[in-house]
Coordinates of C-alpha atoms in Angstrom, one line a residue:
M1 CA 89.8 162.7 121.6
D2 CA 87.6 163.2 124.6
W3 CA 88.2 161.8 128.1
S4 CA 85.4 159.3 128.1
R5 CA 86.6 157.8 124.8
D6 CA 90.2 157.4 125.9
W7 CA 89.4 155.9 129.3
L8 CA 86.0 154.3 128.9
G9 CA 85.8 153.4 125.2
A10 CA 86.9 150.4 123.1
R11 CA 90.6 151.1 123.4
A12 CA 90.5 151.1 127.1
T13 CA 88.9 147.6 127.1
I14 CA 92.0 146.4 125.3
L15 CA 94.7 148.5 126.9
L16 CA 93.8 148.1 130.6
P17 CA 93.5 144.3 130.6
T18 CA 96.8 144.1 128.6
L19 CA 98.5 146.2 131.3
V20 CA 97.0 144.0 134.0
A21 CA 98.2 140.9 132.2
V22 CA 101.8 142.2 132.0
L23 CA 101.8 143.2 135.7
S24 CA 100.3 139.9 136.8
F25 CA 102.9 138.0 134.9
A26 CA 105.7 140.2 136.1
T27 CA 104.7 140.2 139.8
G28 CA 104.2 136.5 139.7
V29 CA 107.7 135.9 138.4
I30 CA 109.1 138.3 141.0
N31 CA 107.2 136.5 143.7
I32 CA 108.4 133.0 142.9
S33 CA 112.0 134.1 142.4
D34 CA 114.6 134.3 145.1
V35 CA 114.1 138.1 145.4
T36 CA 112.8 138.9 148.8
V37 CA 110.0 141.5 148.7
S38 CA 107.2 142.0 151.2
G39 CA 104.2 144.2 151.8
P40 CA 102.0 145.0 154.8
L41 CA 100.2 141.7 154.6
A42 CA 103.3 139.5 154.5
L43 CA 103.0 138.7 158.3
Y44 CA 99.5 137.3 157.9
I45 CA 99.9 135.1 154.9
P46 CA 102.1 131.9 154.9
E47 CA 105.0 132.1 152.6
T48 CA 103.9 128.9 150.8
I49 CA 100.6 130.5 149.8
Q50 CA 102.4 133.6 148.7
R51 CA 104.7 131.6 146.4
T52 CA 101.7 129.6 145.1
A53 CA 99.8 132.9 144.4
G54 CA 102.9 134.1 142.4
F55 CA 102.9 131.0 140.3
T56 CA 99.1 131.2 139.6
G57 CA 99.5 134.9 139.0
A58 CA 101.9 134.3 136.2
L59 CA 99.4 131.9 134.7
T60 CA 96.6 134.4 135.1
G61 CA 98.6 137.0 133.3
F62 CA 99.2 134.6 130.4
S63 CA 95.5 133.8 130.4
L64 CA 94.6 137.5 130.3
L65 CA 96.8 138.0 127.3
L66 CA 94.9 135.3 125.5
S67 CA 91.6 137.0 126.5
V68 CA 92.8 140.3 125.1
V69 CA 93.3 138.6 121.7
G70 CA 89.6 137.6 121.9
L71 CA 88.6 141.1 123.0
R72 CA 90.2 142.5 119.9
R73 CA 87.9 140.3 117.9
R74 CA 84.9 141.4 120.0
L75 CA 84.3 137.9 121.3
R76 CA 81.6 137.5 124.0
I77 CA 83.5 134.6 125.7
A78 CA 86.6 136.7 125.9
W79 CA 84.7 139.4 127.7
Y80 CA 83.4 136.9 130.2
A81 CA 86.9 135.4 130.7
T82 CA 88.4 138.9 131.3
V83 CA 85.7 139.9 133.8
V84 CA 86.4 136.7 135.7
L85 CA 90.2 137.0 135.5
L86 CA 90.4 140.6 136.6
P87 CA 89.1 140.0 140.2
I88 CA 91.3 136.9 140.4
S89 CA 94.4 138.9 139.5
A90 CA 93.5 141.5 142.2
V91 CA 93.1 138.7 144.8
Q92 CA 96.3 137.1 143.8
G93 CA 98.1 140.5 144.1
L94 CA 96.8 140.8 147.6
V95 CA 97.9 137.3 148.6
Q96 CA 101.3 137.8 147.1
T97 CA 101.8 140.7 149.6
S98 CA 104.6 142.0 147.4
A99 CA 105.2 145.7 147.2
F100 CA 105.2 145.3 143.4
S101 CA 101.7 143.7 143.4
F102 CA 99.7 146.6 144.7
P103 CA 99.7 148.5 141.4
L104 CA 98.3 145.2 140.0
V105 CA 95.5 145.2 142.5
A106 CA 94.6 148.9 141.8
L107 CA 94.7 148.5 138.0
S108 CA 92.7 145.3 138.1
L109 CA 89.9 147.1 140.1
V110 CA 90.0 150.1 137.8
S111 CA 89.8 147.9 134.7
L112 CA 86.7 146.0 135.8
P113 CA 84.2 148.9 135.6
T114 CA 85.5 149.8 132.2
M115 CA 84.8 146.2 131.0
L116 CA 81.3 146.2 132.5
L117 CA 80.5 149.5 130.8
N118 CA 81.5 148.2 127.4
R119 CA 79.7 144.9 127.6
H120 CA 77.6 145.8 124.6
R121 CA 80.6 146.0 122.3
F122 CA 81.4 142.3 122.7
T123 CA 78.7 140.4 120.9
R124 CA 80.5 137.9 118.6
A125 CA 80.3 134.2 119.1
I126 CA 83.4 132.0 118.4
D127 CA 83.4 131.2 114.7
L128 CA 85.7 128.2 114.4
T129 CA 86.4 126.6 111.0
T130 CA 86.1 122.9 110.4
A131 CA 89.9 122.7 110.4
Q132 CA 90.2 124.4 113.7
L133 CA 87.5 122.2 115.3
A134 CA 89.3 119.1 114.0
A135 CA 92.6 120.4 115.3
G136 CA 91.2 121.0 118.7
A137 CA 89.5 117.6 118.8
A138 CA 92.7 115.9 117.7
L139 CA 94.8 117.6 120.3
I140 CA 92.4 116.8 123.1
G141 CA 91.9 113.3 121.9
A142 CA 95.6 112.6 121.7
Q143 CA 96.2 113.9 125.3
V144 CA 93.3 111.8 126.6
Y145 CA 94.6 108.8 124.9
G146 CA 98.2 109.3 126.2
T147 CA 97.1 110.1 129.7
V148 CA 94.6 107.2 130.1
G149 CA 97.0 104.7 128.4
T150 CA 100.0 105.8 130.5
Y151 CA 98.0 105.5 133.7
A152 CA 96.7 102.1 132.8
L153 CA 100.2 100.9 132.1
R154 CA 101.7 102.7 135.1
D155 CA 103.3 99.6 136.4
E156 CA 105.3 99.3 133.2
F157 CA 106.6 102.8 133.4
G158 CA 109.2 104.1 135.7
S159 CA 108.0 106.7 138.3
V160 CA 104.4 106.9 137.0
S161 CA 101.9 106.5 139.9
T162 CA 99.2 109.2 139.5
L163 CA 97.1 110.7 136.7
T164 CA 99.2 113.9 137.0
D165 CA 102.3 111.8 136.2
A166 CA 100.5 110.2 133.3
F167 CA 99.3 113.6 131.9
Y168 CA 102.8 115.0 132.4
Y169 CA 104.3 112.1 130.4
S170 CA 101.7 112.6 127.6
I171 CA 102.5 116.3 127.3
V172 CA 106.3 116.1 127.3
T173 CA 106.1 113.2 124.8
A174 CA 103.6 114.7 122.4
S175 CA 105.4 118.1 122.5
T176 CA 108.8 116.3 121.7
V177 CA 110.3 117.8 124.9
G178 CA 111.1 114.4 126.4
Y179 CA 112.9 115.0 129.6
G180 CA 113.6 111.3 130.1
D181 CA 112.6 111.2 133.7
L182 CA 109.6 108.9 132.8
T183 CA 110.4 106.0 130.5
P184 CA 108.6 102.8 129.4
Q185 CA 110.1 99.7 131.0
T186 CA 108.5 96.9 128.9
Q187 CA 108.0 96.1 125.2
Q188 CA 104.2 96.8 125.5
A189 CA 104.9 100.2 127.2
K190 CA 107.4 101.1 124.5
L191 CA 105.0 100.3 121.7
F192 CA 102.4 102.4 123.5
A193 CA 104.9 105.2 123.9
M194 CA 105.6 105.2 120.1
S195 CA 101.9 105.6 119.4
V196 CA 101.8 108.5 121.8
V197 CA 104.7 110.1 119.9
V198 CA 103.1 109.7 116.5
L199 CA 99.6 110.8 117.6
G200 CA 100.7 113.5 119.9
T201 CA 103.2 115.2 117.6
A202 CA 100.7 115.0 114.7
S203 CA 98.0 116.6 116.9
F204 CA 100.4 119.4 117.9
A205 CA 101.3 120.0 114.3
I206 CA 97.7 120.2 113.2
A207 CA 96.9 122.6 116.1
L208 CA 99.9 124.9 115.2
G209 CA 98.9 124.9 111.6
S210 CA 95.3 126.0 112.4
L211 CA 96.7 128.8 114.5
L212 CA 99.5 129.9 112.3
G213 CA 97.4 129.8 109.1
P214 CA 95.1 132.7 110.1
A215 CA 98.1 134.7 111.4
I216 CA 99.9 134.3 108.0
E217 CA 96.7 135.3 106.2
Q218 CA 96.4 138.4 108.4
R219 CA 100.0 139.4 107.5
L220 CA 99.2 139.0 103.8
S221 CA 96.1 141.0 104.2
E222 CA 98.0 143.9 105.8
A223 CA 100.7 143.7 103.0
L224 CA 97.9 144.0 100.4
G225 CA 96.5 147.1 102.0
K226 CA 93.6 145.4 103.9
M227 CA 92.5 146.0 107.4
T228 CA 91.8 143.0 109.6
D229 CA 88.6 142.5 111.6
A230 CA 90.6 143.3 114.8
Q231 CA 91.6 146.7 113.5
L232 CA 88.1 147.5 112.3
D233 CA 86.6 146.5 115.6
L234 CA 88.5 149.2 117.4
L235 CA 87.1 152.0 115.3
E236 CA 84.7 154.4 117.1
D237 CA 83.8 158.1 116.7
H238 CA 85.8 158.0 113.5
V239 CA 85.4 159.3 110.0
L240 CA 84.7 157.2 106.9
V241 CA 86.4 158.5 103.7
L242 CA 84.5 156.9 100.8
G243 CA 86.6 156.6 97.7
Y244 CA 89.9 158.2 96.8
G245 CA 90.8 160.9 94.3
D246 CA 92.7 164.2 93.9
M247 CA 90.4 166.0 96.3
T248 CA 90.7 163.3 98.9
E249 CA 94.4 163.7 99.6
P250 CA 94.1 167.2 101.2
V251 CA 91.3 165.7 103.4
L252 CA 93.6 163.0 104.6
E253 CA 96.3 165.5 105.4
E254 CA 93.9 167.5 107.5
F255 CA 92.7 164.5 109.4
A256 CA 96.2 163.3 110.3
D257 CA 96.8 163.4 114.0
I258 CA 93.4 165.0 114.6
I259 CA 90.9 162.1 114.4
D260 CA 90.7 158.5 113.5
Y261 CA 89.6 157.7 110.0
I262 CA 89.5 155.0 107.4
V263 CA 89.6 155.1 103.6
I264 CA 87.4 152.7 101.7
T265 CA 88.5 152.3 98.0
E266 CA 88.2 149.4 95.6
D267 CA 91.5 150.4 93.8
K268 CA 94.0 147.9 95.0
D269 CA 97.0 149.9 93.9
V270 CA 95.8 153.0 95.7
A271 CA 95.0 150.9 98.8
S272 CA 98.6 149.5 98.8
R273 CA 100.1 152.9 98.5
L274 CA 98.0 154.3 101.3
K275 CA 98.9 151.3 103.5
Q276 CA 102.6 152.0 102.9
R277 CA 102.0 155.4 104.4
D278 CA 100.3 153.9 107.4
I279 CA 96.9 155.2 106.4
P280 CA 94.1 152.8 107.5
V281 CA 92.4 151.5 104.3
L282 CA 89.7 148.9 103.5
T283 CA 89.9 147.6 99.9
A284 CA 86.2 147.4 98.9
D285 CA 83.6 149.2 96.9
P286 CA 82.5 152.2 99.0
S287 CA 79.0 152.1 97.6
D288 CA 78.4 148.5 99.0
E289 CA 76.8 148.1 102.3
D290 CA 79.0 145.3 103.7
P291 CA 82.3 147.3 103.8
L292 CA 80.6 150.3 105.4
I293 CA 79.2 148.0 108.1
R294 CA 82.6 146.5 108.7
A295 CA 84.1 149.9 108.9
G296 CA 81.7 150.8 111.7
I297 CA 79.4 153.3 110.1
A298 CA 77.0 152.8 112.9
D299 CA 79.6 154.3 115.3
A300 CA 81.1 156.8 112.8
R301 CA 81.3 160.5 113.5
A302 CA 81.1 161.6 109.9
V303 CA 81.4 160.4 106.3
V304 CA 83.4 162.3 103.7
V305 CA 83.0 161.7 100.0
A306 CA 85.4 163.6 97.9
T307 CA 86.5 161.9 94.6
S308 CA 86.3 163.3 91.1
D309 CA 83.4 161.0 90.1
D310 CA 80.1 162.6 91.2
A311 CA 78.1 159.6 90.0
Q312 CA 80.0 157.1 92.1
D313 CA 80.0 159.5 95.1
A314 CA 76.2 159.7 94.9
L315 CA 75.9 155.9 95.2
A316 CA 78.3 156.0 98.2
I317 CA 76.2 158.7 99.8
L318 CA 73.0 156.8 99.3
T319 CA 74.4 153.7 100.9
A320 CA 75.9 155.6 103.9
N321 CA 72.6 157.5 104.4
N322 CA 70.6 154.3 104.3
L323 CA 72.8 152.6 106.8
N324 CA 73.1 155.5 109.3
P325 CA 70.6 158.4 108.6
D326 CA 72.0 160.3 111.6
V327 CA 75.7 160.4 110.5
N328 CA 77.0 163.7 109.1
I329 CA 77.8 163.3 105.4
V330 CA 80.0 165.8 103.7
A331 CA 80.6 165.7 100.0
A332 CA 82.7 167.5 97.4
A333 CA 81.1 168.1 94.0
A334 CA 83.4 167.9 91.0
E335 CA 80.8 169.5 88.8
R336 CA 78.7 172.5 89.8
E337 CA 75.5 171.1 88.4
N338 CA 75.8 168.0 90.6
I339 CA 75.6 169.9 93.9
E340 CA 71.9 169.5 94.3
K341 CA 72.0 165.9 93.2
L342 CA 74.5 165.0 95.9
R343 CA 72.3 166.8 98.5
R344 CA 69.2 164.8 97.3
A345 CA 71.3 161.6 97.6
G346 CA 71.6 162.3 101.3
A347 CA 74.6 164.6 101.8
D348 CA 74.2 167.1 104.6
T349 CA 76.8 169.4 103.3
V350 CA 78.0 169.7 99.7
I351 CA 81.1 171.9 98.8
S352 CA 82.2 172.6 95.3
P353 CA 86.0 173.4 95.1
M354 CA 85.5 174.7 91.6
V355 CA 82.8 177.2 92.7
I356 CA 84.9 178.3 95.7
G357 CA 88.0 178.7 93.5
G358 CA 86.1 180.6 90.9
H359 CA 84.6 182.9 93.5
L360 CA 88.0 183.7 95.0
L361 CA 89.4 184.5 91.5
V362 CA 86.5 186.8 90.6
Q363 CA 86.7 188.7 93.8
S364 CA 90.5 189.1 93.4
A365 CA 90.0 190.3 89.8
L366 CA 87.5 192.9 91.0
G367 CA 89.9 194.3 93.5
Q368 CA 88.5 192.7 96.7
K369 CA 91.3 192.7 99.2
G370 CA 92.1 189.6 101.4
M371 CA 91.2 187.0 98.8
E372 CA 94.7 185.7 98.5
S373 CA 95.1 185.7 102.2
L374 CA 91.9 183.7 102.6
A375 CA 93.1 181.3 99.9
D376 CA 96.5 181.0 101.6
H377 CA 94.7 180.2 104.9
I378 CA 92.6 177.5 103.4
T379 CA 95.5 175.8 101.6
K380 CA 97.9 176.4 104.6
V381 CA 100.4 178.4 102.6
D382 CA 102.5 180.3 105.1
D383 CA 105.6 181.8 103.7
E384 CA 107.4 185.1 104.3
E385 CA 106.0 186.8 101.2
T386 CA 102.4 186.0 102.2
A387 CA 103.0 187.2 105.8
A388 CA 104.4 190.5 104.6
K389 CA 101.5 191.1 102.3
M390 CA 99.0 190.4 105.0
A391 CA 100.8 192.9 107.3
G392 CA 100.6 195.5 104.5
D393 CA 96.9 195.0 104.0
E394 CA 96.2 195.5 107.7
E395 CA 98.1 198.8 107.7

């Protein structure tokens, strides 16, 4: 993992705004609490403004968290929202004049250049389903109905005099909070209040359903060994492992804790087992274009194809080479006669474990020293007997 990837790549565009969101919320809560904290600007900014900045800072932090959710999906609107909110959080940190807010200011300013450098990564438009659009329209419509109606009947409600009061009543009624501080006083107002309860609660239920549905679907996808779009979007400079077989397992062991990778296999049982081992896997045909595009082959560092089916491997190599001719493709040939075929399919390097194993056996049979040591080094066999033999050969 190089420095630029850690601090200027896709992960940084998710991690830094998340940290800013948490700091903004935390400093906002501290500022509006009874805890007395002050910074060097405390003498120049009225306390009322400081407290107001603390309240709005907490809201900004919550808004940033929502933006981060959109960033994980590579939404363009989430990028714009984050770029706007980061300077706002920095200004709010200055206005709060709390000693706790200066890390917020510094991190906000550091995060902004990273977001600007990664603008090209966020290209998706919001793709709302019909149900989600209907849920949003129902929620907004119910609140407009409740607010306008309550304000029109303000003389028949206790303590309702402004649009803010009317909107407050509509929110607490539709959300079933019902503090009881604003109540209808006439029969007409009570009938209207009942309509607000029915329409408001129904709109909230529809909105929650449209939000919880995709979340439940995501959990089911993960349980079935599928990667979500958010997880796939974070992949960069990674390795695609196309297919899974006996020769693939040692490859995955070598990749562990060294580089990011993703396995693409159409075997659902294999995908489920890999997921249980926390191995990133996409359940799809590795010879199809769509799963390779979703897995980020355009940004991949290399492609590894190492199953026991040379014919299927050749198709996967052809697809990968067609989608990204510059990517380094490494293949393992199960049969010796298929080495050249895999090269012609587009593999940059083709290794035959059978040929290598046969060469080591022949050299050992002919008395060539060091073959066993070389084999042990390749397979990472490191026991006391091997070490003692290596020491004897050196002498």
